[in-house]
Short mmCIF file of N, CA and C in Angstrom, two decimals:
data_model
loop_
_atom_site.label_atom_id
_atom_site.label_comp_id
_atom_site.label_asym_id
_atom_site.label_seq_id
_atom_site.Cartn_x
_atom_site.Cartn_y
_atom_site.Cartn_z
N MET H 1 11.67 -83.69 -70.36
CA MET H 1 11.84 -85.31 -70.89
C MET H 1 13.13 -85.75 -70.45
N THR H 2 13.29 -86.91 -69.82
CA THR H 2 14.57 -87.19 -69.47
C THR H 2 15.45 -87.48 -70.87
N HIS H 3 14.91 -88.14 -71.78
CA HIS H 3 15.78 -88.46 -72.91
C HIS H 3 14.82 -89.01 -74.00
N THR H 4 15.14 -89.20 -75.31
CA THR H 4 14.34 -89.58 -76.31
C THR H 4 14.17 -90.89 -76.70
N ASP H 5 14.55 -91.84 -76.05
CA ASP H 5 14.21 -93.23 -76.13
C ASP H 5 12.58 -93.44 -76.22
N ALA H 6 12.33 -94.27 -77.04
CA ALA H 6 10.91 -94.41 -77.36
C ALA H 6 9.96 -94.77 -75.98
N ASP H 7 10.63 -95.41 -75.07
CA ASP H 7 9.82 -95.76 -73.78
C ASP H 7 9.55 -94.60 -73.05
N HIS H 8 10.45 -93.46 -73.22
CA HIS H 8 10.35 -92.40 -72.48
C HIS H 8 9.45 -91.27 -73.20
N VAL H 9 9.61 -91.12 -74.62
CA VAL H 9 9.00 -90.22 -75.45
C VAL H 9 7.38 -90.70 -75.41
N GLY H 10 7.26 -92.08 -75.55
CA GLY H 10 5.96 -92.59 -75.85
C GLY H 10 5.14 -91.93 -76.85
N ASP H 11 4.01 -91.41 -76.74
CA ASP H 11 3.10 -90.83 -77.64
C ASP H 11 3.20 -89.36 -77.72
N PHE H 12 4.33 -88.86 -76.86
CA PHE H 12 4.28 -87.52 -76.84
C PHE H 12 4.25 -86.59 -77.96
N LEU H 13 4.85 -87.00 -79.18
CA LEU H 13 4.93 -86.42 -80.53
C LEU H 13 3.38 -86.32 -81.02
N ASN H 14 2.68 -87.63 -80.73
CA ASN H 14 1.33 -87.56 -81.32
C ASN H 14 0.57 -86.68 -80.31
N LEU H 15 0.84 -86.54 -79.08
CA LEU H 15 0.00 -85.69 -78.10
C LEU H 15 0.19 -84.12 -78.62
N ALA H 16 1.55 -83.88 -78.94
CA ALA H 16 1.87 -82.48 -79.45
C ALA H 16 0.88 -81.96 -80.71
N ASP H 17 0.47 -82.98 -81.40
CA ASP H 17 -0.37 -82.70 -82.38
C ASP H 17 -1.97 -82.35 -82.09
N LYS H 18 -2.05 -82.83 -80.83
CA LYS H 18 -3.53 -82.52 -80.36
C LYS H 18 -3.56 -81.40 -79.27
N ILE H 19 -2.68 -81.28 -78.58
CA ILE H 19 -2.67 -80.14 -77.51
C ILE H 19 -1.51 -79.32 -77.65
N LYS H 20 -1.76 -78.05 -77.14
CA LYS H 20 -0.62 -77.16 -77.36
C LYS H 20 0.37 -77.27 -76.12
N ILE H 21 1.59 -77.60 -76.38
CA ILE H 21 2.69 -77.63 -75.56
C ILE H 21 3.62 -76.58 -75.69
N LYS H 22 3.69 -75.74 -74.58
CA LYS H 22 4.46 -74.37 -74.78
C LYS H 22 6.06 -74.71 -74.78
N GLU H 23 6.58 -75.57 -73.99
CA GLU H 23 7.82 -75.78 -73.80
C GLU H 23 8.28 -77.18 -73.45
N ILE H 24 9.50 -77.77 -73.84
CA ILE H 24 10.02 -79.00 -73.54
C ILE H 24 11.35 -78.74 -73.18
N TRP H 25 11.74 -79.56 -72.08
CA TRP H 25 13.13 -79.43 -71.61
C TRP H 25 13.79 -80.65 -72.10
N VAL H 26 15.04 -80.62 -72.44
CA VAL H 26 15.80 -81.51 -73.16
C VAL H 26 17.25 -81.50 -72.67
N SER H 27 18.07 -82.49 -72.87
CA SER H 27 19.48 -82.38 -72.58
C SER H 27 20.13 -82.01 -73.84
N PRO H 28 21.43 -81.56 -73.81
CA PRO H 28 22.00 -81.27 -75.07
C PRO H 28 22.29 -82.53 -76.03
N GLY H 29 22.30 -83.70 -75.59
CA GLY H 29 22.41 -84.74 -76.29
C GLY H 29 21.34 -85.27 -77.08
N GLU H 30 20.01 -84.82 -76.44
CA GLU H 30 18.83 -85.14 -77.25
C GLU H 30 18.67 -84.37 -78.59
N LEU H 31 19.29 -83.39 -78.70
CA LEU H 31 19.52 -82.52 -79.94
C LEU H 31 20.15 -83.22 -81.15
N THR H 32 20.65 -84.47 -80.72
CA THR H 32 21.28 -85.41 -81.95
C THR H 32 20.25 -86.18 -82.61
N ASN H 33 19.06 -86.16 -82.06
CA ASN H 33 17.88 -86.85 -82.65
C ASN H 33 17.05 -86.06 -83.55
N ASN H 34 17.43 -85.79 -84.78
CA ASN H 34 17.03 -84.93 -85.62
C ASN H 34 15.42 -85.14 -86.15
N HIS H 35 14.94 -86.40 -86.07
CA HIS H 35 13.58 -86.68 -86.17
C HIS H 35 12.75 -85.86 -85.05
N PHE H 36 13.25 -86.17 -83.93
CA PHE H 36 12.62 -85.52 -82.73
C PHE H 36 12.61 -84.05 -82.65
N VAL H 37 13.76 -83.39 -82.98
CA VAL H 37 13.89 -81.89 -83.07
C VAL H 37 13.01 -81.32 -84.18
N GLU H 38 12.99 -82.16 -85.36
CA GLU H 38 12.09 -81.62 -86.48
C GLU H 38 10.61 -81.45 -86.04
N LYS H 39 10.26 -82.61 -85.13
CA LYS H 39 8.84 -82.92 -84.81
C LYS H 39 8.43 -81.79 -83.78
N LEU H 40 9.54 -81.33 -82.94
CA LEU H 40 9.28 -80.27 -82.06
C LEU H 40 9.06 -78.99 -82.87
N LYS H 41 9.97 -78.71 -83.63
CA LYS H 41 9.92 -77.46 -84.52
C LYS H 41 8.53 -77.32 -85.31
N LYS H 42 8.09 -78.49 -85.78
CA LYS H 42 6.83 -78.47 -86.64
C LYS H 42 5.72 -78.36 -85.72
N ALA H 43 5.73 -78.68 -84.63
CA ALA H 43 4.72 -78.55 -83.73
C ALA H 43 4.75 -77.25 -82.88
N ASN H 44 5.84 -76.38 -83.21
CA ASN H 44 6.01 -75.16 -82.69
C ASN H 44 6.14 -75.11 -81.22
N ILE H 45 6.97 -76.10 -80.56
CA ILE H 45 7.27 -76.27 -79.29
C ILE H 45 8.57 -75.68 -78.87
N ALA H 46 8.66 -74.75 -78.06
CA ALA H 46 9.85 -74.22 -77.60
C ALA H 46 10.73 -75.23 -76.81
N ILE H 47 12.21 -75.10 -77.25
CA ILE H 47 12.95 -76.22 -76.73
C ILE H 47 13.93 -75.46 -75.72
N HIS H 48 13.93 -75.89 -74.44
CA HIS H 48 14.80 -75.40 -73.46
C HIS H 48 15.84 -76.41 -73.18
N ILE H 49 17.04 -76.10 -73.54
CA ILE H 49 18.29 -76.93 -73.31
C ILE H 49 18.51 -76.95 -71.85
N SER H 50 18.37 -77.97 -70.93
CA SER H 50 18.57 -77.94 -69.59
C SER H 50 20.08 -77.62 -69.25
N LYS H 51 20.37 -76.99 -68.24
CA LYS H 51 21.67 -76.80 -67.82
C LYS H 51 21.64 -77.19 -66.24
N VAL H 52 22.81 -77.62 -65.77
CA VAL H 52 23.00 -78.03 -64.47
C VAL H 52 22.59 -76.75 -63.48
N GLY H 53 21.74 -77.10 -62.55
CA GLY H 53 21.46 -75.88 -61.81
C GLY H 53 20.05 -75.38 -62.04
N ASP H 54 19.59 -75.55 -63.33
CA ASP H 54 18.10 -75.19 -63.75
C ASP H 54 17.19 -75.82 -62.60
N LYS H 55 16.17 -75.02 -62.20
CA LYS H 55 15.03 -75.31 -61.42
C LYS H 55 13.63 -75.39 -62.12
N ILE H 56 13.02 -76.41 -61.74
CA ILE H 56 11.70 -76.59 -62.19
C ILE H 56 10.73 -76.38 -61.04
N PRO H 57 9.81 -75.20 -61.08
CA PRO H 57 9.08 -75.33 -59.95
C PRO H 57 8.02 -76.29 -59.83
N ILE H 58 7.79 -76.84 -58.65
CA ILE H 58 6.96 -78.08 -58.22
C ILE H 58 6.56 -77.90 -56.75
N PHE H 59 5.20 -78.08 -56.63
CA PHE H 59 4.70 -78.00 -55.21
C PHE H 59 5.17 -76.59 -54.61
N ASP H 60 5.68 -76.55 -53.47
CA ASP H 60 6.15 -75.33 -52.85
C ASP H 60 7.79 -75.21 -52.88
N SER H 61 8.26 -76.02 -53.79
CA SER H 61 9.78 -76.05 -53.96
C SER H 61 10.05 -76.10 -55.50
N ALA H 62 10.97 -76.88 -55.82
CA ALA H 62 11.51 -77.09 -57.24
C ALA H 62 12.33 -78.33 -57.24
N LEU H 63 12.46 -78.79 -58.54
CA LEU H 63 13.26 -79.96 -58.94
C LEU H 63 14.62 -79.08 -59.51
N GLN H 64 15.79 -79.58 -59.02
CA GLN H 64 16.98 -78.80 -59.54
C GLN H 64 17.56 -79.93 -60.49
N VAL H 65 18.07 -79.45 -61.67
CA VAL H 65 18.82 -80.34 -62.60
C VAL H 65 20.22 -80.57 -62.23
N LEU H 66 20.49 -81.80 -61.72
CA LEU H 66 21.92 -82.20 -61.26
C LEU H 66 22.85 -82.62 -62.48
N SER H 67 22.41 -83.06 -63.53
CA SER H 67 22.95 -83.42 -64.79
C SER H 67 21.97 -83.22 -65.85
N ASN H 68 22.57 -82.74 -66.92
CA ASN H 68 21.93 -82.63 -68.32
C ASN H 68 22.57 -83.54 -69.14
N GLY H 69 23.20 -84.75 -68.83
CA GLY H 69 23.80 -85.51 -69.60
C GLY H 69 25.32 -85.50 -69.56
N TYR H 70 25.90 -86.75 -69.78
CA TYR H 70 27.37 -86.82 -69.62
C TYR H 70 27.98 -87.23 -71.08
N THR H 71 27.38 -87.61 -72.01
CA THR H 71 27.88 -88.24 -73.24
C THR H 71 27.95 -87.29 -74.44
N GLY H 72 26.64 -86.55 -74.49
CA GLY H 72 26.45 -85.84 -75.67
C GLY H 72 25.93 -86.54 -76.74
N LYS H 73 25.66 -87.93 -76.56
CA LYS H 73 25.25 -88.66 -77.75
C LYS H 73 23.54 -88.84 -77.67
N GLY H 74 23.08 -88.66 -76.81
CA GLY H 74 21.60 -88.91 -76.65
C GLY H 74 21.31 -90.21 -76.08
N ASP H 75 22.32 -90.80 -75.41
CA ASP H 75 21.95 -92.17 -74.82
C ASP H 75 21.63 -92.10 -73.36
N ASN H 76 21.57 -93.43 -72.90
CA ASN H 76 20.94 -93.28 -71.41
C ASN H 76 21.67 -92.40 -70.63
N ASN H 77 22.86 -92.31 -70.56
CA ASN H 77 23.63 -91.51 -69.67
C ASN H 77 23.58 -90.04 -70.05
N ASP H 78 22.73 -89.63 -71.10
CA ASP H 78 22.47 -88.12 -71.42
C ASP H 78 21.03 -87.93 -70.74
N SER H 79 20.59 -88.86 -69.92
CA SER H 79 19.27 -88.57 -69.28
C SER H 79 19.45 -87.20 -68.37
N ILE H 80 18.39 -86.49 -68.35
CA ILE H 80 18.39 -85.25 -67.31
C ILE H 80 18.01 -86.12 -66.04
N VAL H 81 18.87 -85.64 -65.00
CA VAL H 81 18.77 -86.12 -63.61
C VAL H 81 18.45 -84.97 -62.80
N THR H 82 17.29 -85.05 -61.96
CA THR H 82 16.55 -84.17 -61.16
C THR H 82 16.62 -84.49 -59.70
N TYR H 83 16.75 -83.47 -58.76
CA TYR H 83 16.72 -83.77 -57.54
C TYR H 83 15.76 -82.67 -56.88
N GLY H 84 15.10 -82.98 -55.79
CA GLY H 84 14.23 -82.16 -55.26
C GLY H 84 13.97 -82.48 -53.68
N ASN H 85 13.61 -81.56 -52.88
CA ASN H 85 13.29 -81.76 -51.33
C ASN H 85 11.88 -81.20 -51.28
N PHE H 86 11.03 -82.16 -50.95
CA PHE H 86 9.59 -81.86 -50.95
C PHE H 86 9.13 -82.27 -49.55
N TYR H 87 8.47 -81.41 -48.75
CA TYR H 87 8.05 -81.68 -47.39
C TYR H 87 9.03 -82.67 -46.72
N HIS H 88 10.32 -82.12 -46.52
CA HIS H 88 11.19 -82.75 -45.76
C HIS H 88 11.65 -84.32 -46.42
N THR H 89 11.39 -84.44 -47.62
CA THR H 89 11.76 -85.77 -48.31
C THR H 89 12.72 -85.43 -49.58
N LYS H 90 13.78 -85.97 -49.62
CA LYS H 90 14.63 -85.81 -50.57
C LYS H 90 14.49 -86.99 -51.93
N PHE H 91 14.09 -86.47 -53.02
CA PHE H 91 13.85 -87.33 -54.25
C PHE H 91 14.92 -87.19 -55.30
N LEU H 92 15.18 -88.07 -55.77
CA LEU H 92 16.28 -88.26 -57.01
C LEU H 92 15.56 -89.07 -58.14
N PHE H 93 15.38 -88.27 -59.33
CA PHE H 93 14.87 -88.97 -60.58
C PHE H 93 15.95 -89.15 -61.63
N THR H 94 16.28 -90.21 -61.98
CA THR H 94 17.50 -90.52 -62.68
C THR H 94 17.18 -90.80 -64.10
N GLY H 95 15.96 -90.87 -64.69
CA GLY H 95 15.81 -91.33 -66.05
C GLY H 95 16.25 -92.68 -66.45
N ASP H 96 17.07 -92.75 -67.30
CA ASP H 96 17.66 -94.06 -67.78
C ASP H 96 19.04 -94.05 -67.25
N LEU H 97 19.72 -93.35 -66.42
CA LEU H 97 21.05 -93.27 -66.12
C LEU H 97 21.56 -94.66 -65.82
N GLU H 98 22.76 -94.81 -66.37
CA GLU H 98 23.36 -96.25 -66.18
C GLU H 98 24.55 -95.95 -65.20
N GLN H 99 25.22 -97.20 -64.92
CA GLN H 99 26.44 -96.96 -63.82
C GLN H 99 27.39 -95.91 -64.23
N GLU H 100 27.72 -95.72 -65.40
CA GLU H 100 28.76 -94.65 -65.75
C GLU H 100 28.43 -93.32 -65.37
N GLY H 101 27.09 -93.06 -65.64
CA GLY H 101 26.31 -91.85 -65.29
C GLY H 101 26.32 -91.67 -63.66
N GLU H 102 25.98 -92.80 -62.99
CA GLU H 102 25.85 -92.68 -61.60
C GLU H 102 27.22 -92.41 -60.93
N LYS H 103 28.23 -93.02 -61.44
CA LYS H 103 29.65 -92.56 -61.00
C LYS H 103 29.96 -91.26 -61.17
N GLU H 104 29.58 -90.54 -62.33
CA GLU H 104 29.92 -89.20 -62.57
C GLU H 104 28.88 -88.25 -61.50
N LEU H 105 27.73 -88.76 -61.32
CA LEU H 105 26.81 -88.02 -60.29
C LEU H 105 27.53 -87.99 -58.99
N LEU H 106 28.03 -89.17 -58.45
CA LEU H 106 28.65 -89.15 -57.22
C LEU H 106 29.98 -88.32 -57.26
N ARG H 107 30.64 -88.33 -58.40
CA ARG H 107 31.93 -87.44 -58.39
C ARG H 107 31.64 -86.00 -58.35
N ASN H 108 30.41 -85.48 -58.88
CA ASN H 108 30.06 -84.26 -58.88
C ASN H 108 29.27 -83.87 -57.61
N TYR H 109 28.65 -84.76 -56.85
CA TYR H 109 27.61 -84.67 -55.57
C TYR H 109 28.02 -85.67 -54.58
N PRO H 110 29.39 -85.58 -54.06
CA PRO H 110 29.87 -86.83 -53.18
C PRO H 110 29.01 -86.86 -51.85
N LYS H 111 28.19 -85.92 -51.57
CA LYS H 111 27.63 -85.95 -50.23
C LYS H 111 26.04 -86.16 -50.55
N LEU H 112 25.62 -86.70 -51.66
CA LEU H 112 24.26 -86.63 -52.07
C LEU H 112 23.38 -87.79 -51.30
N LYS H 113 22.59 -87.51 -50.69
CA LYS H 113 21.73 -88.27 -49.83
C LYS H 113 20.21 -88.18 -50.40
N VAL H 114 19.51 -89.25 -50.17
CA VAL H 114 18.25 -89.51 -50.93
C VAL H 114 17.34 -90.37 -50.10
N ASP H 115 15.98 -89.86 -50.07
CA ASP H 115 15.16 -90.66 -49.37
C ASP H 115 14.39 -91.54 -50.32
N VAL H 116 14.08 -90.99 -51.39
CA VAL H 116 13.19 -91.79 -52.54
C VAL H 116 13.92 -91.52 -53.91
N LEU H 117 14.30 -92.91 -54.34
CA LEU H 117 15.07 -92.91 -55.55
C LEU H 117 14.20 -93.49 -56.72
N LYS H 118 14.05 -92.77 -57.91
CA LYS H 118 13.52 -93.38 -59.02
C LYS H 118 14.54 -94.10 -59.82
N VAL H 119 14.54 -95.46 -59.69
CA VAL H 119 15.66 -96.25 -60.07
C VAL H 119 15.87 -95.99 -61.51
N GLY H 120 17.34 -96.04 -61.86
CA GLY H 120 17.58 -95.64 -63.32
C GLY H 120 17.48 -96.96 -64.12
N HIS H 121 17.13 -96.74 -65.53
CA HIS H 121 17.03 -97.47 -66.52
C HIS H 121 16.14 -98.77 -66.14
N HIS H 122 15.14 -98.47 -65.55
CA HIS H 122 13.80 -99.44 -65.08
C HIS H 122 14.35 -100.69 -64.14
N GLY H 123 15.51 -100.51 -63.59
CA GLY H 123 16.11 -101.43 -62.91
C GLY H 123 16.89 -102.36 -63.56
N SER H 124 17.41 -101.93 -64.75
CA SER H 124 18.18 -102.77 -65.55
C SER H 124 19.43 -103.29 -64.86
N LYS H 125 20.43 -104.29 -65.45
CA LYS H 125 21.54 -104.62 -64.58
C LYS H 125 22.76 -103.45 -64.92
N THR H 126 22.24 -102.74 -65.74
CA THR H 126 23.30 -101.68 -66.05
C THR H 126 23.16 -100.35 -65.22
N SER H 127 22.31 -100.39 -64.18
CA SER H 127 22.13 -99.31 -63.47
C SER H 127 22.13 -99.81 -61.87
N SER H 128 22.02 -98.75 -61.01
CA SER H 128 21.99 -99.15 -59.47
C SER H 128 23.05 -99.84 -58.91
N ASN H 129 24.39 -99.53 -59.29
CA ASN H 129 25.38 -100.39 -58.73
C ASN H 129 25.61 -100.21 -57.21
N HIS H 130 26.22 -101.05 -56.47
CA HIS H 130 26.32 -101.03 -55.03
C HIS H 130 26.91 -99.86 -54.68
N ASP H 131 28.14 -99.34 -55.02
CA ASP H 131 28.60 -98.08 -54.59
C ASP H 131 27.49 -96.81 -54.59
N PHE H 132 26.77 -96.77 -55.71
CA PHE H 132 25.84 -95.64 -55.89
C PHE H 132 24.77 -95.78 -54.79
N ILE H 133 24.28 -97.11 -54.60
CA ILE H 133 23.12 -97.25 -53.80
C ILE H 133 23.58 -96.95 -52.47
N LYS H 134 24.87 -97.64 -52.03
CA LYS H 134 25.34 -97.39 -50.62
C LYS H 134 25.43 -96.03 -50.43
N GLU H 135 26.01 -95.24 -51.28
CA GLU H 135 26.29 -93.55 -50.99
C GLU H 135 25.18 -92.92 -50.82
N ILE H 136 24.10 -93.02 -51.75
CA ILE H 136 22.95 -92.17 -51.69
C ILE H 136 21.98 -92.64 -50.52
N ASN H 137 21.92 -93.92 -50.18
CA ASN H 137 21.29 -94.44 -49.19
C ASN H 137 19.76 -94.24 -49.13
N PRO H 138 19.01 -94.67 -50.34
CA PRO H 138 17.44 -94.23 -50.15
C PRO H 138 16.81 -95.24 -49.07
N LYS H 139 15.56 -94.63 -48.82
CA LYS H 139 14.83 -95.61 -48.04
C LYS H 139 13.71 -96.30 -48.86
N LEU H 140 13.37 -95.70 -50.09
CA LEU H 140 12.34 -96.19 -50.91
C LEU H 140 12.94 -96.02 -52.38
N ALA H 141 12.85 -97.23 -53.07
CA ALA H 141 13.03 -97.16 -54.64
C ALA H 141 11.75 -97.48 -55.41
N LEU H 142 11.69 -96.52 -56.38
CA LEU H 142 10.59 -96.73 -57.21
C LEU H 142 11.28 -97.20 -58.67
N ILE H 143 10.41 -98.27 -59.17
CA ILE H 143 10.89 -98.64 -60.49
C ILE H 143 9.67 -98.78 -61.42
N SER H 144 9.91 -98.00 -62.38
CA SER H 144 9.06 -97.85 -63.36
C SER H 144 9.28 -98.83 -64.57
N VAL H 145 8.40 -99.74 -64.78
CA VAL H 145 8.85 -100.89 -65.50
C VAL H 145 7.31 -101.51 -66.11
N GLY H 146 7.17 -101.96 -67.30
CA GLY H 146 6.12 -102.69 -67.89
C GLY H 146 6.23 -104.14 -67.33
N LYS H 147 4.91 -104.44 -67.20
CA LYS H 147 4.81 -106.00 -66.86
C LYS H 147 5.08 -106.98 -68.07
N GLU H 148 5.86 -107.93 -67.56
CA GLU H 148 6.28 -108.89 -68.65
C GLU H 148 6.98 -108.29 -69.80
N ASN H 149 7.72 -107.27 -69.64
CA ASN H 149 8.58 -106.61 -70.65
C ASN H 149 9.52 -107.40 -71.29
N ARG H 150 9.93 -107.26 -72.46
CA ARG H 150 10.85 -108.10 -73.24
C ARG H 150 12.21 -108.01 -72.86
N TYR H 151 12.52 -107.00 -72.16
CA TYR H 151 13.90 -106.94 -71.52
C TYR H 151 14.26 -107.74 -70.26
N GLY H 152 13.13 -108.24 -69.52
CA GLY H 152 13.23 -108.68 -68.35
C GLY H 152 13.53 -107.81 -67.19
N HIS H 153 13.31 -106.41 -67.29
CA HIS H 153 13.38 -105.68 -66.16
C HIS H 153 12.37 -105.63 -65.14
N PRO H 154 12.72 -105.45 -63.89
CA PRO H 154 14.16 -105.10 -63.45
C PRO H 154 14.94 -106.54 -63.20
N ASN H 155 16.11 -106.27 -63.36
CA ASN H 155 17.25 -107.16 -63.21
C ASN H 155 17.25 -107.83 -61.71
N GLN H 156 17.31 -109.27 -61.64
CA GLN H 156 17.38 -109.72 -60.26
C GLN H 156 18.56 -109.03 -59.58
N GLU H 157 19.63 -109.02 -60.18
CA GLU H 157 20.91 -108.46 -59.37
C GLU H 157 20.64 -107.13 -58.85
N THR H 158 19.97 -106.13 -59.67
CA THR H 158 19.49 -104.83 -59.15
C THR H 158 18.66 -104.96 -58.10
N LEU H 159 17.57 -105.99 -58.05
CA LEU H 159 16.68 -105.90 -56.87
C LEU H 159 17.50 -106.42 -55.56
N GLU H 160 18.35 -107.39 -55.89
CA GLU H 160 19.39 -107.83 -54.65
C GLU H 160 20.15 -106.78 -54.05
N THR H 161 20.55 -105.95 -54.91
CA THR H 161 21.47 -104.85 -54.41
C THR H 161 20.44 -104.08 -53.46
N LEU H 162 19.24 -103.62 -54.09
CA LEU H 162 18.33 -102.80 -53.25
C LEU H 162 18.09 -103.41 -51.91
N LYS H 163 17.76 -104.58 -51.97
CA LYS H 163 17.34 -105.49 -50.79
C LYS H 163 18.42 -105.50 -49.58
N LYS H 164 19.59 -105.66 -50.26
CA LYS H 164 20.85 -105.78 -49.36
C LYS H 164 20.98 -104.49 -48.41
N TYR H 165 20.44 -103.39 -48.97
CA TYR H 165 20.59 -102.20 -48.16
C TYR H 165 19.32 -101.79 -47.75
N GLN H 166 18.41 -102.82 -47.62
CA GLN H 166 17.13 -102.83 -46.88
C GLN H 166 16.29 -101.48 -47.51
N ILE H 167 16.02 -101.52 -48.69
CA ILE H 167 15.38 -100.45 -49.37
C ILE H 167 14.20 -101.01 -49.73
N ARG H 168 13.00 -100.32 -49.28
CA ARG H 168 11.75 -100.74 -49.86
C ARG H 168 11.52 -100.57 -51.30
N ILE H 169 11.05 -101.47 -51.89
CA ILE H 169 10.91 -101.37 -53.54
C ILE H 169 9.31 -101.25 -53.76
N LEU H 170 9.01 -100.38 -54.65
CA LEU H 170 7.70 -100.34 -55.28
C LEU H 170 7.96 -100.33 -56.91
N ARG H 171 7.14 -101.31 -57.45
CA ARG H 171 7.42 -101.51 -58.89
C ARG H 171 6.05 -101.44 -59.60
N THR H 172 6.00 -100.63 -60.82
CA THR H 172 4.77 -100.26 -61.49
C THR H 172 4.44 -101.60 -62.14
N ASP H 173 5.19 -102.69 -62.59
CA ASP H 173 4.70 -103.89 -63.13
C ASP H 173 3.81 -104.66 -62.04
N GLN H 174 4.06 -104.34 -60.71
CA GLN H 174 3.34 -105.23 -59.75
C GLN H 174 2.17 -104.53 -59.27
N LYS H 175 2.41 -103.15 -58.94
CA LYS H 175 1.55 -102.30 -58.21
C LYS H 175 0.80 -101.34 -59.17
N GLY H 176 1.10 -101.25 -60.40
CA GLY H 176 0.52 -99.97 -61.31
C GLY H 176 1.12 -98.79 -61.05
N ALA H 177 0.45 -97.88 -61.50
CA ALA H 177 1.03 -96.40 -61.37
C ALA H 177 1.01 -95.98 -59.76
N LEU H 178 2.14 -95.33 -59.46
CA LEU H 178 2.45 -95.04 -58.26
C LEU H 178 2.33 -93.55 -57.92
N LYS H 179 1.31 -93.14 -56.94
CA LYS H 179 1.04 -91.85 -56.61
C LYS H 179 1.50 -91.51 -55.22
N LEU H 180 2.37 -90.67 -55.11
CA LEU H 180 2.83 -90.14 -53.69
C LEU H 180 1.88 -88.88 -53.38
N MET H 181 1.38 -88.91 -52.15
CA MET H 181 0.70 -87.83 -51.70
C MET H 181 1.23 -87.32 -50.42
N GLN H 182 1.27 -86.15 -50.16
CA GLN H 182 1.78 -85.70 -48.88
C GLN H 182 0.57 -85.11 -48.05
N ILE H 183 0.17 -85.95 -46.92
CA ILE H 183 -1.06 -85.59 -46.13
C ILE H 183 -0.59 -85.47 -44.62
N ASN H 184 -0.71 -84.35 -44.00
CA ASN H 184 -0.41 -83.98 -42.74
C ASN H 184 1.17 -84.29 -42.52
N GLN H 185 1.81 -83.82 -43.31
CA GLN H 185 3.38 -83.88 -43.00
C GLN H 185 3.83 -85.20 -43.31
N GLN H 186 3.05 -86.06 -43.81
CA GLN H 186 3.49 -87.34 -44.05
C GLN H 186 3.13 -87.86 -45.48
N TRP H 187 4.16 -88.67 -46.13
CA TRP H 187 3.90 -89.20 -47.39
C TRP H 187 3.08 -90.57 -47.34
N ARG H 188 1.99 -90.48 -48.28
CA ARG H 188 1.13 -91.82 -48.49
C ARG H 188 1.42 -92.10 -49.97
N ILE H 189 1.49 -93.44 -50.18
CA ILE H 189 1.68 -93.91 -51.35
C ILE H 189 0.22 -94.61 -51.94
N GLN H 190 -0.21 -94.27 -53.03
CA GLN H 190 -1.46 -94.77 -53.51
C GLN H 190 -0.96 -95.57 -54.85
N THR H 191 -1.60 -96.72 -55.05
CA THR H 191 -1.27 -97.39 -56.40
C THR H 191 -2.54 -97.37 -57.20
N VAL H 192 -2.41 -97.22 -58.48
CA VAL H 192 -3.59 -97.08 -59.54
C VAL H 192 -3.24 -98.16 -60.49
N ARG H 193 -4.32 -98.98 -60.77
CA ARG H 193 -4.12 -99.97 -61.97
C ARG H 193 -5.17 -99.52 -62.95
#
């Protein structure tokens, strides 16, 4: 779980009442949310505190934890950030990482290159600054955002930044759920409403 904001946790805690969840990965900052931690303990879910370098097996590869948070407060910049190379395509998942966290990520990984970026913080004004986008140079930006959400995400300025660097944008508010499939060594994108 990237972090414990309600829009990321969703019905996870209710789901934990209905099905057995063996383990959940969290950043150290998420442990500051006592209600969340108590619920996990009550549901008897093992807590794995992520560490930089941890690997999550997926497909024939793994997602690697690049950051397990920068602030220790359980806020957006405490999102778990993961990176993976699947079928010759580099993916970066940033949770709700904001510009401060993006700068820290570039300090720690100055040569980071990405093909597919899951845009931080739903494309809000607080994420995806010019320097970050220019440096990682993604070809595709995925924005997970609710239709007509009360925050007005994604922010127009963020969309303009992505367009400036000629990055293809796919948004869940416009396309529905996004499903990436690898077929014959090529990625196909399917949208589901």
